[in-house]
Coordinates of N, CA and C in Angstrom, one line a residue:
M202 N 0.8 -1.2 0.0 CA 0.0 0.0 0.0 C 0.9 1.3 0.0
R203 N 1.9 1.2 0.9 CA 2.8 2.4 1.0 C 3.5 2.6 -0.4
K204 N 3.8 1.5 -1.1 CA 4.5 1.6 -2.4 C 3.5 2.3 -3.4
I205 N 2.3 1.9 -3.4 CA 1.3 2.5 -4.3 C 1.1 4.0 -4.1
V206 N 1.1 4.4 -2.8 CA 0.9 5.8 -2.4 C 2.1 6.6 -2.9
C207 N 3.3 6.0 -2.7 CA 4.5 6.7 -3.2 C 4.5 6.9 -4.7
I208 N 4.1 5.9 -5.4 CA 4.0 5.9 -6.9 C 3.1 7.0 -7.3
Y209 N 1.9 7.0 -6.6 CA 0.9 8.0 -6.9 C 1.4 9.5 -6.7
A210 N 2.1 9.6 -5.5 CA 2.6 11.0 -5.2 C 3.6 11.4 -6.2
F211 N 4.5 10.5 -6.6 CA 5.5 10.8 -7.6 C 4.9 11.3 -8.9
G212 N 3.8 10.6 -9.3 CA 3.2 10.9 -10.6 C 2.5 12.3 -10.5
L213 N 1.9 12.6 -9.3 CA 1.3 13.8 -9.1 C 2.3 15.0 -9.2
I214 N 3.4 14.8 -8.5 CA 4.5 15.9 -8.5 C 5.0 16.1 -9.9
T215 N 5.2 15.0 -10.7 CA 5.7 15.1 -12.0 C 4.7 15.8 -12.9
A216 N 3.4 15.5 -12.7 CA 2.4 16.2 -13.5 C 2.4 17.7 -13.2
M217 N 2.5 18.1 -11.9 CA 2.5 19.5 -11.5 C 3.7 20.2 -12.1
L218 N 4.9 19.6 -12.0 CA 6.1 20.2 -12.6 C 6.0 20.4 -14.1
T219 N 5.4 19.4 -14.8 CA 5.2 19.5 -16.2 C 4.2 20.6 -16.5
S220 N 3.2 20.7 -15.7 CA 2.2 21.8 -15.9 C 2.8 23.2 -15.7
C221 N 3.6 23.3 -14.7 CA 4.3 24.6 -14.4 C 5.2 25.0 -15.6
G222 N 5.9 24.0 -16.1 CA 6.9 24.2 -17.2 C 6.1 24.6 -18.4
S223 N 5.0 24.0 -18.7 CA 4.2 24.4 -19.8 C 3.6 25.8 -19.7
S224 N 3.2 26.2 -18.5 CA 2.7 27.5 -18.2 C 3.8 28.6 -18.5
K225 N 5.0 28.2 -18.0 CA 6.1 29.2 -18.2 C 6.4 29.4 -19.7
E226 N 6.3 28.2 -20.4 CA 6.6 28.3 -21.9 C 5.6 29.1 -22.6
V227 N 4.3 29.0 -22.2 CA 3.2 29.7 -22.8 C 3.4 31.2 -22.4
A228 N 3.7 31.5 -21.2 CA 3.9 32.9 -20.8 C 5.1 33.5 -21.5
T229 N 6.2 32.8 -21.7 CA 7.3 33.3 -22.4 C 7.0 33.5 -23.9
A230 N 6.2 32.6 -24.5 CA 5.8 32.7 -25.9 C 4.9 34.0 -26.0
S231 N 4.1 34.2 -25.0 CA 3.1 35.3 -25.1 C 3.9 36.6 -25.0
Q232 N 5.0 36.6 -24.2 CA 5.8 37.8 -24.0 C 6.5 38.1 -25.3
K233 N 7.0 37.1 -26.0 CA 7.8 37.2 -27.2 C 6.9 37.8 -28.3
M234 N 5.6 37.4 -28.3 CA 4.6 37.8 -29.3 C 4.1 39.2 -29.1
N235 N 4.3 39.7 -27.9 CA 3.8 41.1 -27.6 C 4.9 42.1 -28.0
P236 N 4.6 42.9 -29.1 CA 5.6 43.9 -29.5 C 6.0 44.9 -28.5
A237 N 5.0 45.3 -27.6 CA 5.3 46.3 -26.6 C 6.3 45.8 -25.6
T238 N 6.3 44.5 -25.3 CA 7.2 43.8 -24.4 C 8.6 43.7 -25.0
A239 N 8.6 43.4 -26.3 CA 9.9 43.2 -27.0 C 10.5 44.5 -27.4
Y240 N 9.8 45.5 -27.8 CA 10.3 46.7 -28.4 C 10.1 48.0 -27.6
G241 N 9.1 48.0 -26.7 CA 8.8 49.2 -26.0 C 7.5 49.8 -26.5
Q242 N 7.1 50.9 -26.0 CA 5.8 51.5 -26.3 C 5.9 52.1 -27.8
E243 N 4.9 51.8 -28.6 CA 4.8 52.3 -29.9 C 4.5 53.8 -29.9
T244 N 5.2 54.5 -30.7 CA 5.0 56.0 -30.8 C 4.3 56.4 -32.1
A245 N 3.6 57.5 -32.1 CA 2.9 57.9 -33.3 C 3.8 58.6 -34.2
L246 N 3.5 58.5 -35.5 CA 4.2 59.3 -36.5 C 3.8 60.7 -36.5
T247 N 4.7 61.6 -36.9 CA 4.3 63.0 -37.1 C 3.5 63.2 -38.4
S248 N 2.8 64.3 -38.5 CA 2.0 64.5 -39.7 C 2.9 64.6 -41.0
S249 N 4.2 65.0 -40.8 CA 5.1 65.1 -41.9 C 5.5 63.7 -42.4
E250 N 5.7 62.8 -41.4 CA 6.1 61.4 -41.8 C 4.9 60.7 -42.4
E251 N 3.7 60.9 -41.8 CA 2.5 60.3 -42.4 C 2.2 60.8 -43.8
Y252 N 2.4 62.1 -44.1 CA 2.2 62.6 -45.4 C 3.1 62.1 -46.4
A253 N 4.4 61.9 -46.0 CA 5.4 61.3 -46.9 C 5.1 59.9 -47.3
L254 N 4.5 59.1 -46.3 CA 4.2 57.7 -46.6 C 3.0 57.6 -47.5
L255 N 2.2 58.6 -47.7 CA 1.0 58.5 -48.6 C 1.5 58.5 -50.0
S256 N 2.6 59.1 -50.3 CA 3.1 59.1 -51.7 C 4.7 59.0 -51.7
P257 N 5.3 57.9 -51.3 CA 6.7 57.8 -51.2 C 7.5 57.9 -52.5
G258 N 6.8 57.7 -53.6 CA 7.4 57.9 -54.9 C 7.8 59.3 -55.2
K259 N 7.2 60.3 -54.6 CA 7.5 61.7 -54.9 C 7.7 62.5 -53.6
R260 N 7.7 61.8 -52.4 CA 7.9 62.5 -51.2 C 8.9 61.8 -50.3
A261 N 9.5 62.5 -49.3 CA 10.3 61.9 -48.3 C 10.4 62.8 -47.1
S262 N 10.5 62.1 -45.9 CA 10.6 62.9 -44.7 C 11.9 62.8 -44.0
G263 N 12.2 63.8 -43.2 CA 13.5 63.8 -42.5 C 13.4 64.5 -41.1
R264 N 14.3 64.2 -40.2 CA 14.3 64.8 -38.9 C 15.7 65.4 -38.6
G265 N 15.6 66.5 -37.9 CA 16.9 67.2 -37.5 C 16.7 67.8 -36.1
S266 N 17.8 67.7 -35.3 CA 17.8 68.3 -33.9 C 19.0 69.2 -33.7
S267 N 18.8 70.3 -33.0 CA 19.9 71.2 -32.8 C 19.4 72.2 -31.7
W268 N 20.4 72.9 -31.1 CA 20.0 74.0 -30.2 C 19.5 75.2 -31.0
D269 N 19.9 75.3 -32.3 CA 19.5 76.3 -33.2 C 18.4 75.8 -34.1
E270 N 17.3 76.5 -34.1 CA 16.1 76.1 -34.9 C 16.4 76.0 -36.4
S271 N 17.0 77.0 -36.9 CA 17.3 76.9 -38.4 C 18.3 75.8 -38.7
T272 N 19.2 75.5 -37.9 CA 20.1 74.3 -38.1 C 19.3 73.0 -38.0
A273 N 18.4 72.9 -37.1 CA 17.6 71.7 -37.0 C 16.8 71.5 -38.3
Q274 N 16.2 72.6 -38.8 CA 15.5 72.5 -40.1 C 16.4 72.1 -41.2
Q275 N 17.6 72.7 -41.3 CA 18.5 72.3 -42.4 C 18.9 70.8 -42.3
L276 N 19.1 70.3 -41.1 CA 19.4 68.9 -40.9 C 18.3 68.0 -41.4
A277 N 17.1 68.4 -41.0 CA 15.9 67.7 -41.4 C 15.7 67.6 -42.9
E278 N 15.9 68.7 -43.6 CA 15.8 68.8 -45.0 C 16.9 68.0 -45.7
M279 N 18.1 68.0 -45.1 CA 19.2 67.2 -45.7 C 18.9 65.7 -45.6
E280 N 18.3 65.3 -44.5 CA 18.0 63.9 -44.3 C 16.9 63.5 -45.3
A281 N 15.9 64.4 -45.5 CA 14.8 64.1 -46.4 C 15.3 64.0 -47.9
R282 N 16.2 64.9 -48.2 CA 16.8 64.9 -49.6 C 17.6 63.6 -49.8
R283 N 18.3 63.2 -48.8 CA 19.1 62.0 -48.9 C 18.2 60.8 -49.1
A284 N 17.2 60.7 -48.3 CA 16.2 59.6 -48.4 C 15.6 59.5 -49.8
F285 N 15.1 60.7 -50.3 CA 14.5 60.8 -51.6 C 15.4 60.4 -52.7
S286 N 16.7 60.9 -52.6 CA 17.7 60.6 -53.6 C 18.0 59.1 -53.7
E287 N 18.1 58.5 -52.5 CA 18.4 57.0 -52.5 C 17.2 56.2 -53.1
G288 N 16.0 56.7 -52.9 CA 14.8 56.1 -53.5 C 14.8 56.1 -55.0
I289 N 15.3 57.3 -55.5 CA 15.3 57.5 -57.0 C 16.5 56.6 -57.5
D290 N 17.6 56.6 -56.8 CA 18.8 55.8 -57.2 C 18.3 54.3 -57.4
A291 N 17.6 53.8 -56.4 CA 17.1 52.4 -56.5 C 16.2 52.2 -57.7
A292 N 15.3 53.1 -57.9 CA 14.4 53.0 -59.0 C 15.1 53.0 -60.4
I293 N 16.1 53.9 -60.5 CA 16.9 54.0 -61.7 C 17.7 52.7 -62.0
L294 N 18.3 52.2 -60.9 CA 19.1 50.9 -61.1 C 18.2 49.7 -61.4
S295 N 17.1 49.7 -60.8 CA 16.1 48.6 -61.1 C 15.6 48.7 -62.6
A296 N 15.4 50.0 -63.0 CA 14.9 50.2 -64.4 C 16.0 49.8 -65.4
C297 N 17.2 50.1 -65.0 CA 18.4 49.7 -65.9 C 18.4 48.2 -66.2
K298 N 18.2 47.5 -65.1 CA 18.3 46.0 -65.2 C 17.1 45.5 -66.1
R299 N 16.0 46.1 -65.9 CA 14.8 45.6 -66.6 C 14.8 46.0 -68.1
S300 N 15.3 47.2 -68.4 CA 15.3 47.7 -69.8 C 16.6 47.4 -70.5
G301 N 17.6 46.9 -69.8 CA 18.8 46.5 -70.5 C 19.8 47.6 -70.8
I302 N 19.6 48.8 -70.2 CA 20.5 49.9 -70.4 C 21.7 49.8 -69.4
D303 N 22.9 49.9 -70.0 CA 24.1 49.9 -69.1 C 24.5 51.3 -68.8
I304 N 24.0 51.8 -67.7 CA 24.2 53.2 -67.4 C 25.7 53.5 -67.1
Q305 N 26.5 52.5 -66.8 CA 27.9 52.6 -66.4 C 28.6 53.3 -67.6
Q306 N 28.3 53.0 -68.8 CA 29.0 53.5 -70.0 C 28.8 55.0 -70.2
Y307 N 27.8 55.6 -69.5 CA 27.6 57.0 -69.6 C 28.1 57.8 -68.4
S308 N 28.8 57.1 -67.5 CA 29.3 57.8 -66.3 C 30.4 58.8 -66.6
G309 N 31.1 58.6 -67.7 CA 32.1 59.6 -68.1 C 33.5 59.3 -67.6
D310 N 33.6 58.4 -66.6 CA 34.9 58.1 -66.0 C 34.8 56.7 -65.5
N311 N 35.6 55.8 -66.1 CA 35.5 54.4 -65.7 C 36.1 54.2 -64.3
N312 N 37.0 55.1 -63.9 CA 37.6 54.9 -62.6 C 36.7 55.4 -61.5
T313 N 35.8 56.3 -61.8 CA 34.9 56.8 -60.7 C 33.5 56.6 -61.1
G314 N 33.2 55.5 -61.8 CA 31.9 55.2 -62.2 C 30.9 54.8 -61.2
S315 N 31.4 54.4 -60.0 CA 30.5 53.9 -59.0 C 31.0 54.3 -57.6
S316 N 30.1 54.4 -56.7 CA 30.4 54.7 -55.3 C 29.5 54.0 -54.4
V317 N 29.8 54.0 -53.0 CA 28.9 53.4 -52.1 C 28.2 54.4 -51.2
N318 N 26.9 54.3 -51.1 CA 26.2 55.3 -50.3 C 26.2 54.9 -48.8
D319 N 25.5 55.7 -48.0 CA 25.5 55.5 -46.6 C 24.9 54.2 -46.2
G320 N 24.0 53.6 -47.0 CA 23.4 52.4 -46.7 C 24.2 51.2 -47.2
G321 N 25.4 51.4 -47.7 CA 26.3 50.4 -48.2 C 25.9 49.9 -49.6
I322 N 25.0 50.6 -50.3 CA 24.6 50.1 -51.6 C 25.5 50.8 -52.7
K323 N 26.0 49.9 -53.6 CA 26.8 50.5 -54.6 C 26.0 51.1 -55.7
T324 N 26.3 52.4 -56.0 CA 25.5 53.1 -57.0 C 26.4 53.8 -57.9
N325 N 25.9 54.1 -59.1 CA 26.7 54.7 -60.2 C 26.7 56.2 -59.9
T326 N 27.8 56.9 -60.1 CA 27.9 58.3 -59.9 C 27.0 59.1 -60.8
L327 N 26.7 58.6 -62.0 CA 25.8 59.2 -62.9 C 24.4 59.1 -62.3
T328 N 24.1 58.0 -61.7 CA 22.8 57.8 -61.1 C 22.6 58.8 -59.9
K329 N 23.6 59.0 -59.1 CA 23.5 59.9 -58.0 C 23.4 61.4 -58.5
S330 N 24.1 61.7 -59.6 CA 24.0 63.0 -60.2 C 22.6 63.3 -60.7
I331 N 22.0 62.3 -61.3 CA 20.6 62.4 -61.8 C 19.6 62.6 -60.6
S332 N 19.7 61.7 -59.6 CA 18.8 61.8 -58.5 C 19.0 63.1 -57.7
Q333 N 20.2 63.6 -57.6 CA 20.4 64.9 -56.9 C 19.8 66.1 -57.7
N334 N 19.9 66.0 -59.0 CA 19.3 67.1 -59.8 C 17.8 67.1 -59.6
I335 N 17.2 65.9 -59.6 CA 15.8 65.8 -59.4 C 15.3 66.2 -58.1
V336 N 16.1 65.9 -57.0 CA 15.7 66.3 -55.7 C 15.8 67.8 -55.5
S337 N 16.6 68.4 -56.3 CA 16.7 69.9 -56.2 C 15.4 70.6 -56.5
N338 N 14.5 69.8 -57.2 CA 13.2 70.4 -57.6 C 12.1 69.9 -56.6
T339 N 12.4 70.1 -55.3 CA 11.5 69.7 -54.3 C 11.2 70.9 -53.3
S340 N 10.1 70.8 -52.6 CA 9.7 71.9 -51.7 C 9.3 71.3 -50.4
V341 N 9.4 72.0 -49.3 CA 8.9 71.5 -48.0 C 7.4 71.8 -48.0
V342 N 6.6 70.7 -47.8 CA 5.2 70.8 -47.8 C 4.5 70.5 -46.4
K343 N 5.3 70.0 -45.5 CA 4.8 69.7 -44.2 C 6.0 69.9 -43.2
K344 N 5.6 70.4 -42.0 CA 6.7 70.7 -41.0 C 6.1 70.5 -39.6
N345 N 6.9 69.8 -38.7 CA 6.5 69.7 -37.3 C 7.7 70.2 -36.5
R346 N 7.4 71.1 -35.5 CA 8.4 71.7 -34.7 C 8.2 71.4 -33.3
F347 N 9.3 70.9 -32.6 CA 9.3 70.6 -31.2 C 10.4 71.3 -30.5
Y348 N 10.1 71.7 -29.2 CA 11.2 72.3 -28.4 C 11.2 71.6 -27.0
N349 N 12.3 71.1 -26.6 CA 12.5 70.4 -25.3 C 13.1 71.4 -24.3
N350 N 12.3 71.8 -23.3 CA 12.7 72.8 -22.4 C 13.9 72.3 -21.5
N351 N 13.9 71.0 -21.3 CA 15.0 70.4 -20.4 C 16.4 70.6 -21.0
N352 N 16.5 70.3 -22.3 CA 17.9 70.4 -22.9 C 18.0 71.5 -23.9
R353 N 16.8 72.3 -24.1 CA 16.8 73.4 -25.0 C 17.2 73.0 -26.4
I354 N 16.6 71.9 -26.8 CA 16.9 71.5 -28.2 C 15.7 71.5 -29.1
Y355 N 15.8 72.0 -30.3 CA 14.7 72.0 -31.2 C 14.8 70.7 -32.0
T356 N 13.7 70.1 -32.3 CA 13.6 68.9 -33.2 C 12.6 69.3 -34.3
I357 N 13.0 69.2 -35.5 CA 12.2 69.5 -36.7 C 12.0 68.3 -37.6
F358 N 10.7 68.1 -37.9 CA 10.4 67.1 -38.9 C 9.9 67.8 -40.2
V359 N 10.3 67.4 -41.4 CA 9.8 68.0 -42.6 C 9.4 66.9 -43.6
C360 N 8.6 67.2 -44.5 CA 8.2 66.4 -45.6 C 8.5 67.2 -46.9
L361 N 9.4 66.6 -47.7 CA 9.7 67.2 -49.0 C 8.9 66.5 -50.1
E362 N 8.5 67.3 -51.1 CA 7.7 66.8 -52.2 C 8.2 67.3 -53.5
Y363 N 8.3 66.4 -54.5 CA 8.7 66.8 -55.8 C 7.7 67.7 -56.5
N364 N 8.2 68.7 -57.1 CA 7.2 69.7 -57.7 C 6.8 69.2 -59.1
G365 N 6.1 68.1 -59.1 CA 5.6 67.5 -60.4 C 5.1 66.1 -60.1
E366 N 4.8 65.4 -61.1 CA 4.3 64.0 -60.9 C 5.4 63.0 -61.1
V367 N 5.1 61.7 -60.7 CA 6.1 60.7 -60.8 C 6.6 60.5 -62.2
Q368 N 5.7 60.6 -63.2 CA 6.1 60.5 -64.6 C 7.1 61.5 -65.0
Q369 N 7.1 62.7 -64.4 CA 8.0 63.8 -64.7 C 9.4 63.4 -64.2
I370 N 9.5 62.7 -63.0 CA 10.7 62.2 -62.5 C 11.4 61.3 -63.5
A371 N 10.6 60.4 -64.0 CA 11.1 59.4 -65.0 C 11.6 60.1 -66.3
K372 N 10.8 61.1 -66.7 CA 11.2 61.8 -67.9 C 12.5 62.6 -67.7
E373 N 12.6 63.2 -66.5 CA 13.9 64.0 -66.2 C 15.1 63.0 -66.2
A374 N 14.9 61.9 -65.6 CA 16.0 60.9 -65.5 C 16.5 60.5 -66.9
T375 N 15.5 60.2 -67.8 CA 15.8 59.7 -69.1 C 16.4 60.9 -69.9
K376 N 15.9 62.1 -69.7 CA 16.5 63.2 -70.4 C 17.9 63.4 -70.1
Q377 N 18.3 63.3 -68.8 CA 19.7 63.5 -68.4 C 20.6 62.4 -69.0
I378 N 20.1 61.2 -69.2 CA 20.9 60.1 -69.8 C 21.1 60.4 -71.3
M379 N 20.0 60.8 -71.9 CA 20.1 61.1 -73.4 C 21.1 62.2 -73.7
Q380 N 21.2 63.2 -72.8 CA 22.2 64.3 -73.0 C 23.6 63.7 -73.0
R381 N 23.9 62.6 -72.5 CA 25.2 62.0 -72.5 C 25.5 61.0 -73.6
V382 N 24.4 60.7 -74.3 CA 24.5 59.7 -75.4 C 24.9 60.4 -76.7
A383 N 25.8 59.9 -77.4 CA 26.2 60.5 -78.7 C 25.1 60.4 -79.7
D384 N 25.0 61.4 -80.5 CA 23.9 61.5 -81.5 C 23.7 60.3 -82.3
E385 N 24.8 59.7 -82.8 CA 24.7 58.5 -83.6 C 24.2 57.3 -82.9
D386 N 24.4 57.3 -81.5 CA 23.9 56.1 -80.7 C 22.5 56.3 -80.2
R387 N 22.0 57.5 -80.2 CA 20.7 57.8 -79.6 C 19.6 57.0 -80.2
L388 N 19.6 57.0 -81.6 CA 18.6 56.2 -82.3 C 18.6 54.7 -82.0
K389 N 19.9 54.2 -81.8 CA 20.1 52.8 -81.6 C 19.4 52.4 -80.2
I390 N 19.4 53.2 -79.3 CA 18.9 52.8 -78.0 C 17.6 53.5 -77.6
E391 N 16.9 54.1 -78.6 CA 15.7 54.8 -78.4 C 14.6 53.9 -77.7
N392 N 14.5 52.7 -78.2 CA 13.5 51.8 -77.6 C 13.8 51.5 -76.2
E393 N 15.2 51.2 -75.9 CA 15.6 51.0 -74.5 C 15.3 52.1 -73.6
L394 N 15.5 53.4 -74.1 CA 15.3 54.6 -73.3 C 13.8 54.7 -73.0
N395 N 12.9 54.4 -74.0 CA 11.5 54.5 -73.7 C 11.1 53.5 -72.6
E396 N 11.6 52.3 -72.7 CA 11.3 51.2 -71.8 C 11.9 51.6 -70.4
F397 N 13.1 52.2 -70.4 CA 13.7 52.7 -69.2 C 12.8 53.7 -68.5
E398 N 12.3 54.7 -69.2 CA 11.4 55.7 -68.6 C 10.1 55.0 -68.0
Q399 N 9.6 54.1 -68.8 CA 8.4 53.4 -68.3 C 8.7 52.6 -67.0
E400 N 9.9 52.0 -66.9 CA 10.2 51.2 -65.8 C 10.4 52.0 -64.5
I401 N 11.0 53.2 -64.7 CA 11.2 54.1 -63.6 C 9.8 54.5 -63.0
T402 N 8.9 54.9 -63.9 CA 7.6 55.3 -63.5 C 6.9 54.2 -62.8
K403 N 7.1 52.9 -63.3 CA 6.5 51.8 -62.6 C 7.0 51.6 -61.2
E404 N 8.4 51.7 -61.1 CA 9.0 51.5 -59.8 C 8.5 52.5 -58.8
L405 N 8.4 53.7 -59.2 CA 8.0 54.8 -58.2 C 6.5 54.7 -57.9
K406 N 5.7 54.3 -58.9 CA 4.3 54.1 -58.6 C 4.1 52.8 -57.7
N407 N 4.9 51.8 -57.8 CA 4.8 50.6 -57.0 C 5.1 51.0 -55.5
K408 N 6.0 52.0 -55.3 CA 6.3 52.4 -53.9 C 5.0 53.0 -53.3
N409 N 4.2 53.7 -54.1 CA 3.0 54.3 -53.6 C 2.0 53.2 -53.3
Q410 N 1.9 52.2 -54.1 CA 0.9 51.1 -53.9 C 1.2 50.2 -52.7
Q411 N 2.5 50.2 -52.4 CA 3.0 49.3 -51.2 C 2.6 50.0 -49.9
N412 N 2.3 51.2 -49.9 CA 2.0 51.9 -48.6 C 0.5 52.2 -48.5

């Protein structure tokens, strides 16, 4: 009888330990699945960031902080221009692959035909020149201004928007490449250039549809 009681008690303890272990596993899994536990409290986007996300093919947002308000805004605009430029770089490079245009041959210098951007992506210097020219035709359309009394720092958020439609960005990029193509070669690659322009437009519009 004593042996039976001991076996029963051992089984009961084993079941309790197994149950506790399972509960801990469920609790741990629940904590892992909760973003607030893993990452902290979710914060809201500013109106500048939200507006940029509505049309990322022709807009970009940036943030800047400084003790001087004008410097904070300059930093925010620089960040927005960089983000917009990198987006156009990516669209141009993708369009080159799809249309079969080798943009490298129009860079003008085989030794400095490519560079690495802040994100570690290899880009053609001509591509960057094109995107930077396009970005120069942008304006600040949204702005959020914050001031922290504790450290006396201004934080500015801005949204830059291209002064035109997505199709105009594609046309401008194609135009700048055509200016570097010799007259006798322009007719040879006319179809590729048309496809190139269409692919850039598609890439930028796809960015809008993904958001």
